[in-house]
mmCIF file of C-alpha atoms and ligand atoms in Angstrom:
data_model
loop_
_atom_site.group_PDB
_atom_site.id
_atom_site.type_symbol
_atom_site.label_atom_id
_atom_site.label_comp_id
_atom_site.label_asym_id
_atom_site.label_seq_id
_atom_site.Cartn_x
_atom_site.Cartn_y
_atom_site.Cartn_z
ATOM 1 C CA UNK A 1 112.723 78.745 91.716
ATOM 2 C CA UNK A 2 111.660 77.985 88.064
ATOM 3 C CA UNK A 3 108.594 80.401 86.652
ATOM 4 C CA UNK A 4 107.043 77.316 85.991
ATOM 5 C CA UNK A 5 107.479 76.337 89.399
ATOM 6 C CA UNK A 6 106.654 79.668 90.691
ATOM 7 C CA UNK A 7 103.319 79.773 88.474
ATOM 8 C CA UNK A 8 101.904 76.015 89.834
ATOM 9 C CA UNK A 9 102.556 77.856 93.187
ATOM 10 C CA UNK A 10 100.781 81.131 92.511
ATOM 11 C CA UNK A 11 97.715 78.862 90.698
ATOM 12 C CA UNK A 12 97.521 77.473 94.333
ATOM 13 C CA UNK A 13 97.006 80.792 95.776
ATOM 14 C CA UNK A 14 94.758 81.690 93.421
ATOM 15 C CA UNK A 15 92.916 78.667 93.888
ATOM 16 C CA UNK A 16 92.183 79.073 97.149
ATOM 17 C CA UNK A 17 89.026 81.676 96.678
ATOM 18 C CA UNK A 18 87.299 83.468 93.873
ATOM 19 C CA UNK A 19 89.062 86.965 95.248
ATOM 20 C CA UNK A 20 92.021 87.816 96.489
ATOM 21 C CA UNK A 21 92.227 90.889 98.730
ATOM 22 C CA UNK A 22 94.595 93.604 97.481
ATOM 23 C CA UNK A 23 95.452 95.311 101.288
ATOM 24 C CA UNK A 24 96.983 99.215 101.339
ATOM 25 C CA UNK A 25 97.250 99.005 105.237
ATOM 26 C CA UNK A 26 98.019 102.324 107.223
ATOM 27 C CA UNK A 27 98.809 101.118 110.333
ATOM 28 C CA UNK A 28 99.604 97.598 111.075
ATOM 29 C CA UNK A 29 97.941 97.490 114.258
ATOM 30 C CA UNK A 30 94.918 96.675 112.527
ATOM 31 C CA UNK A 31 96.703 93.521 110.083
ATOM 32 C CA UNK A 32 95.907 90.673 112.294
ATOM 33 C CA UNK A 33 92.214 91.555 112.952
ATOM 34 C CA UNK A 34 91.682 92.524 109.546
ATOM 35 C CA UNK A 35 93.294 89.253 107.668
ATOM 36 C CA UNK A 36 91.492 87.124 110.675
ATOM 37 C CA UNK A 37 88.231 89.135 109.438
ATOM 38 C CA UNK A 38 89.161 88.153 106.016
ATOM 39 C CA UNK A 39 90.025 84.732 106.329
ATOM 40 C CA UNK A 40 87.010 83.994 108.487
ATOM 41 C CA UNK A 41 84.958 85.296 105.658
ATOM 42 C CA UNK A 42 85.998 82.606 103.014
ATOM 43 C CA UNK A 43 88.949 84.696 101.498
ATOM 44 C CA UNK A 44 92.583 83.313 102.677
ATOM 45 C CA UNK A 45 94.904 84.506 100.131
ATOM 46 C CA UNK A 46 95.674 87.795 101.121
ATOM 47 C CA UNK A 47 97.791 90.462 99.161
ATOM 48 C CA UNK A 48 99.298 93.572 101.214
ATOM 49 C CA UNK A 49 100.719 96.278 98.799
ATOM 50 C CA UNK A 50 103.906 97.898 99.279
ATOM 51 C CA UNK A 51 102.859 101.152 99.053
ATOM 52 C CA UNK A 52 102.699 102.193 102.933
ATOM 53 C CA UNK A 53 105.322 102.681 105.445
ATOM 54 C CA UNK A 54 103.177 99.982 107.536
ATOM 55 C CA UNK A 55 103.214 97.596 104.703
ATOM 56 C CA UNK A 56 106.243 95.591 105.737
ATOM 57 C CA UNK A 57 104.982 95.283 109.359
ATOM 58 C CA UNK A 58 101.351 94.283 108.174
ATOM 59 C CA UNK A 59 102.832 91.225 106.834
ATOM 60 C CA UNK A 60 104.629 90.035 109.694
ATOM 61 C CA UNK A 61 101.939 90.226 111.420
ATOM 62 C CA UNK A 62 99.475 88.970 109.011
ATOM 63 C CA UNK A 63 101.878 86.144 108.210
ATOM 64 C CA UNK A 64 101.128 84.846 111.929
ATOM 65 C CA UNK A 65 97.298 84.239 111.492
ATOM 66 C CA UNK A 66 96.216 80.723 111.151
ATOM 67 C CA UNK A 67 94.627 79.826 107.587
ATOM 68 C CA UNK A 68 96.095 82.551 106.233
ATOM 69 C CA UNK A 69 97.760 83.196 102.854
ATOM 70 C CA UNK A 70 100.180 85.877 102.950
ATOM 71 C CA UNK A 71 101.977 87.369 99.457
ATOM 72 C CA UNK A 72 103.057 91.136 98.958
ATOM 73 C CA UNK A 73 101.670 93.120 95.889
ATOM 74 C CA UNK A 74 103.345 96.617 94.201
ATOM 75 C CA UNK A 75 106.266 94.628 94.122
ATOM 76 C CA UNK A 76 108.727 96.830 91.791
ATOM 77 C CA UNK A 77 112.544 96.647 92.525
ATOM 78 C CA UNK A 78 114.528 93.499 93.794
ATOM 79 C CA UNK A 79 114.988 95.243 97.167
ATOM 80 C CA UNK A 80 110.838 95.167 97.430
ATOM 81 C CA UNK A 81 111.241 91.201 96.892
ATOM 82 C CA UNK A 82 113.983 90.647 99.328
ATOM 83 C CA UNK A 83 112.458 92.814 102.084
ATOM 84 C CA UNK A 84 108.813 91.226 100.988
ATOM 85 C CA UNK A 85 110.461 87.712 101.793
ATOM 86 C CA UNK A 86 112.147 88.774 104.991
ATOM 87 C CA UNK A 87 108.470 89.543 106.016
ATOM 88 C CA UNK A 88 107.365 86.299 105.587
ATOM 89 C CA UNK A 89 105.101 87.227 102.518
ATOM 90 C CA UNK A 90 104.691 83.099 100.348
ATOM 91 C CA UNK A 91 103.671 85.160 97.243
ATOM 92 C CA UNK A 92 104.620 87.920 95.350
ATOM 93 C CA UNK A 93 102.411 90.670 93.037
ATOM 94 C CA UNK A 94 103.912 93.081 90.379
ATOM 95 C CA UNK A 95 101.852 95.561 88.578
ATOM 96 C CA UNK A 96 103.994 94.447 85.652
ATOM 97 C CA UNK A 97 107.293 92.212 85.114
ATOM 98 C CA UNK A 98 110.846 93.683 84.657
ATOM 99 C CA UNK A 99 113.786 91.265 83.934
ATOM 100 C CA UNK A 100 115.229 92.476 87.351
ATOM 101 C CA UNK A 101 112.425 92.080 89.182
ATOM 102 C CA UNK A 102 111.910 88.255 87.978
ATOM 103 C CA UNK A 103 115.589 87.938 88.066
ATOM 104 C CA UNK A 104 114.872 88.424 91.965
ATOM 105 C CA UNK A 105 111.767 86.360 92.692
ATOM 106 C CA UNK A 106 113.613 83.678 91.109
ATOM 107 C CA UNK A 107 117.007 83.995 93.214
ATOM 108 C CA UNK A 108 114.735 84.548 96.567
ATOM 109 C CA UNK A 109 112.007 81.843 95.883
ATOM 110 C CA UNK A 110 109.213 83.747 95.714
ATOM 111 C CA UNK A 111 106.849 82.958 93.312
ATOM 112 C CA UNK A 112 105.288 85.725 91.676
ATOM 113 C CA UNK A 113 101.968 86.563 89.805
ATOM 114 C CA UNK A 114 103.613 89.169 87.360
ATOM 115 C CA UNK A 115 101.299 91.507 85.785
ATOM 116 C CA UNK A 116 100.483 92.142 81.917
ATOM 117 C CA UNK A 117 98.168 94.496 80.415
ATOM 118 C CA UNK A 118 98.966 93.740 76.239
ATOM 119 C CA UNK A 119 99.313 90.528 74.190
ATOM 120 C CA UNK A 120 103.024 91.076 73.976
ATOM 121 C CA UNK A 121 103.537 90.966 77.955
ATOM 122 C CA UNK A 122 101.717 88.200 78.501
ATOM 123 C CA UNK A 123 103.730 86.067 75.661
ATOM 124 C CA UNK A 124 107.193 87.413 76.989
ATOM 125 C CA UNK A 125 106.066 86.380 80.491
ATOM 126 C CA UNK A 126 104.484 82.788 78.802
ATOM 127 C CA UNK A 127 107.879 82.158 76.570
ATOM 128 C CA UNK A 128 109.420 82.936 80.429
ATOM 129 C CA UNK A 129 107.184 80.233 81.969
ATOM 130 C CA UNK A 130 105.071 82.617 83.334
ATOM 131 C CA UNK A 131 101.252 80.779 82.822
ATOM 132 C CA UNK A 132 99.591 82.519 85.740
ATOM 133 C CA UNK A 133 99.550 86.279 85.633
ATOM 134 C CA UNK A 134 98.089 89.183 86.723
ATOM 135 C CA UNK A 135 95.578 91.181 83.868
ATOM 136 C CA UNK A 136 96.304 94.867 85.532
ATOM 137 C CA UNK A 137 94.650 97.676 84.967
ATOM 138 C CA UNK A 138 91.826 94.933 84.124
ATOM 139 C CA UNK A 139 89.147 97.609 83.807
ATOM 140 C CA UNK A 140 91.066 100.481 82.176
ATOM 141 C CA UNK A 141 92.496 98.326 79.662
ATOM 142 C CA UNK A 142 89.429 96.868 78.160
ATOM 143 C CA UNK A 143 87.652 94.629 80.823
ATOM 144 C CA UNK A 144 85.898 91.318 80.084
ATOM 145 C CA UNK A 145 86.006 91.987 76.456
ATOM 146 C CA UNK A 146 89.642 92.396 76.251
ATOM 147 C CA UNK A 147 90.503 89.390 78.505
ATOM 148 C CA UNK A 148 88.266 87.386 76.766
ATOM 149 C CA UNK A 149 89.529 87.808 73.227
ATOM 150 C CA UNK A 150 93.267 87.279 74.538
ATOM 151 C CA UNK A 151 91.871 83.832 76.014
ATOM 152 C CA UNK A 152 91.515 82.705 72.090
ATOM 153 C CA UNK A 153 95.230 82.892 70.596
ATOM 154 C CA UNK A 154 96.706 82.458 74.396
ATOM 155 C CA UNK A 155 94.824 79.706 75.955
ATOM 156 C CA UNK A 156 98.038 79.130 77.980
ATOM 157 C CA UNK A 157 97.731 81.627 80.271
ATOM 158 C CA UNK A 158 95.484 81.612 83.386
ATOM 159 C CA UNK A 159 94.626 85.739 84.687
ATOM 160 C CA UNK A 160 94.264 87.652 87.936
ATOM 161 C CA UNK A 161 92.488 90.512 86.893
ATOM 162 C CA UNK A 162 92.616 93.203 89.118
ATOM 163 C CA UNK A 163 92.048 97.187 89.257
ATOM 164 C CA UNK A 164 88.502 98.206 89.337
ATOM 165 C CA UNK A 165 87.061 94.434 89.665
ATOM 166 C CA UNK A 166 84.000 95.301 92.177
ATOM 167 C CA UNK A 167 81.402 92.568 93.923
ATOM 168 C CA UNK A 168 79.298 94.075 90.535
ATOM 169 C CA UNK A 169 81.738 92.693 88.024
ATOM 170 C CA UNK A 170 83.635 90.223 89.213
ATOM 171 C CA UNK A 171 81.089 87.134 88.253
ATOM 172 C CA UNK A 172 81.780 88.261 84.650
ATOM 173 C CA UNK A 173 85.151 87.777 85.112
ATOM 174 C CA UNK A 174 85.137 84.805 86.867
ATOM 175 C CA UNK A 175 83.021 83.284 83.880
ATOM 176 C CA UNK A 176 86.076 83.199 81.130
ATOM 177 C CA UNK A 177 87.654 80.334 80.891
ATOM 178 C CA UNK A 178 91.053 81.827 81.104
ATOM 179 C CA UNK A 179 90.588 83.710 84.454
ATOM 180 C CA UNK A 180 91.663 81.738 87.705
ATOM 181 C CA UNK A 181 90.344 84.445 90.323
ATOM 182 C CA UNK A 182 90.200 88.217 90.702
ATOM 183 C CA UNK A 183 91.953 90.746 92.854
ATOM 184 C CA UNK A 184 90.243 93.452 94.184
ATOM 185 C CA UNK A 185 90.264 96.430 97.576
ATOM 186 C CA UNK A 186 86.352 96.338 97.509
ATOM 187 C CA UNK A 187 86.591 93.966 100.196
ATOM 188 C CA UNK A 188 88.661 95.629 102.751
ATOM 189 C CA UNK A 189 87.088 99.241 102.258
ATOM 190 C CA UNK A 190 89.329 101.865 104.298
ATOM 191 C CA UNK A 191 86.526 103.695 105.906
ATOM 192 C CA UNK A 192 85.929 99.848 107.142
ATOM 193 C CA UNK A 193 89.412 98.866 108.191
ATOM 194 C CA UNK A 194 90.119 102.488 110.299
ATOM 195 C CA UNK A 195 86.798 101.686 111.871
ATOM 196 C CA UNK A 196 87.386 98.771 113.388
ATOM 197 C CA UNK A 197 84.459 97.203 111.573
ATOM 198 C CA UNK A 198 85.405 93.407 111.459
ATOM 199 C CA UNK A 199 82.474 92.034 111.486
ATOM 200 C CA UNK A 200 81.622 93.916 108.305
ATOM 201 C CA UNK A 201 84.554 93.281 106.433
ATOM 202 C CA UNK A 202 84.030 89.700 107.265
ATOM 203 C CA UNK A 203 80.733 89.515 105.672
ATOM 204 C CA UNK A 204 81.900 91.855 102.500
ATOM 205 C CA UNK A 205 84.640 88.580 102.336
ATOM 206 C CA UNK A 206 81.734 86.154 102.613
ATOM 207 C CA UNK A 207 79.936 87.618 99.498
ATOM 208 C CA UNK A 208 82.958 87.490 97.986
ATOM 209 C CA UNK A 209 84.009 84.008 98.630
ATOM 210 C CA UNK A 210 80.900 82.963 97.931
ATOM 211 C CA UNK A 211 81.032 84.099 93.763
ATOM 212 C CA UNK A 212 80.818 80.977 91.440
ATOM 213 C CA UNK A 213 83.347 80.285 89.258
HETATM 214 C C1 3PG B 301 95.618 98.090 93.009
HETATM 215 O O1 3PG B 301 96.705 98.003 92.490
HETATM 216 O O2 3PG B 301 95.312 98.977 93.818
HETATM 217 C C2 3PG B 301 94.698 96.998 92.698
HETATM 218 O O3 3PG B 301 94.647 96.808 91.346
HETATM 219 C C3 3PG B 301 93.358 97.170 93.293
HETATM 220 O O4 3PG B 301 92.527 97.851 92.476
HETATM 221 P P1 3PG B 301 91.093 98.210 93.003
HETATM 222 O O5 3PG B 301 91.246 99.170 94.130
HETATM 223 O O6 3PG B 301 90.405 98.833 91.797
HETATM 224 O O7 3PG B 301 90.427 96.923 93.426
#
């Protein structure tokens, strides 16, 4: 798959809702009701991190509920991408972009929303055909301000930001013209998720789904 190819897929995704859920899931017992709580709320595309042992699992099993959206994030070596497709994930999230790891989500058709957090990444990703990325650590490096001044020399490129977007901040975001939707864990709280609590994470979606853009 192309990068441009791969970025009209991930603009899809990112289309879908304001937010994207970023997912660490501990036991993935609890994936289906927690992405059928999510997607009930408004928020289909769904990103499970590979940073627990459950991860893998969680997407399986997420990748079986209806309306759902499905792409893994934390996405570092080529082995994450291969075992992140054999899961069924549709999507794939980096923190950042390696030549390897694009290399791979090329070979294995998975499109991916590679991250950036300076001018120069997101150019090397754009002169790659990378036009949808992810702005990461969006509120350590800068925020809205910093987002919004790279939006005037690199209109090009559409942003995820994610990494301490909250329900309080994410309308800013969603207000530049050069951000497509946000990524965020406020929505999926762990206390929440080990609780059972569907009904509440449902509604947390529903506020979040329902932020103009
Ligand atoms: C992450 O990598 O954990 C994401 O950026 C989520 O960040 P958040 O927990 O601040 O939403």
């Amino acid at each position: 798959m192309t990068p441009d190819h791969a970025s009209e897929l991930t603009a899809r995704v990112c289309a879908l809702a304001p937010v994207v859920p970023v997912l660490v899931i501990d036991d993935a017992a609890h994936a289906a009701s927690l992405a059928q709580a999510l997607v009930a709320g408004g928020l289909p595309a769904l990103e499970v991190t590979l940073r627990t042992p459950a991860a893998l699992e969680a997407i399986r099993e997420m990748a079986k509920v209806p309306g759902g959206v499905v792409g893994a994030g934390t996405l570092l070596t080529e082995k994450d991408v291969e075992a992140a497709k054999e899961a069924g994930a549709t999507f794939g999230v980096s923190p950042g972009a390696t030549r390897r790891l694009m290399d791979a989500c090329e070979a294995n058709d998975l499109p991916l929303l590679p991250g950036a957090a300076t001018p120069s990444e997101a150019m090397a990703l754009l002169e790659r055909g990378y036009t949808v990325q992810k702005f990461f650590p969006a509120e350590a490096n800068g925020g809205v301000p910093t987002l919004k001044a790279w939006g005037a020399p690199i209109p090009q490129v559409q942003f995820c930001p994610t990494g301490g977007v909250s329900l309080s901040n994410a309308l800013t975001y969603l207000a530049l013209s050069n951000v497509i939707c946000v990524g965020g864990s406020w929505v999926a709280p762990a206390a929440m998720v080990r609780a059972g609590d569907w009904a509440g994470i449902s509604k947390l979606a529903a506020e979040a789904a329902a932020l103009p853009r």
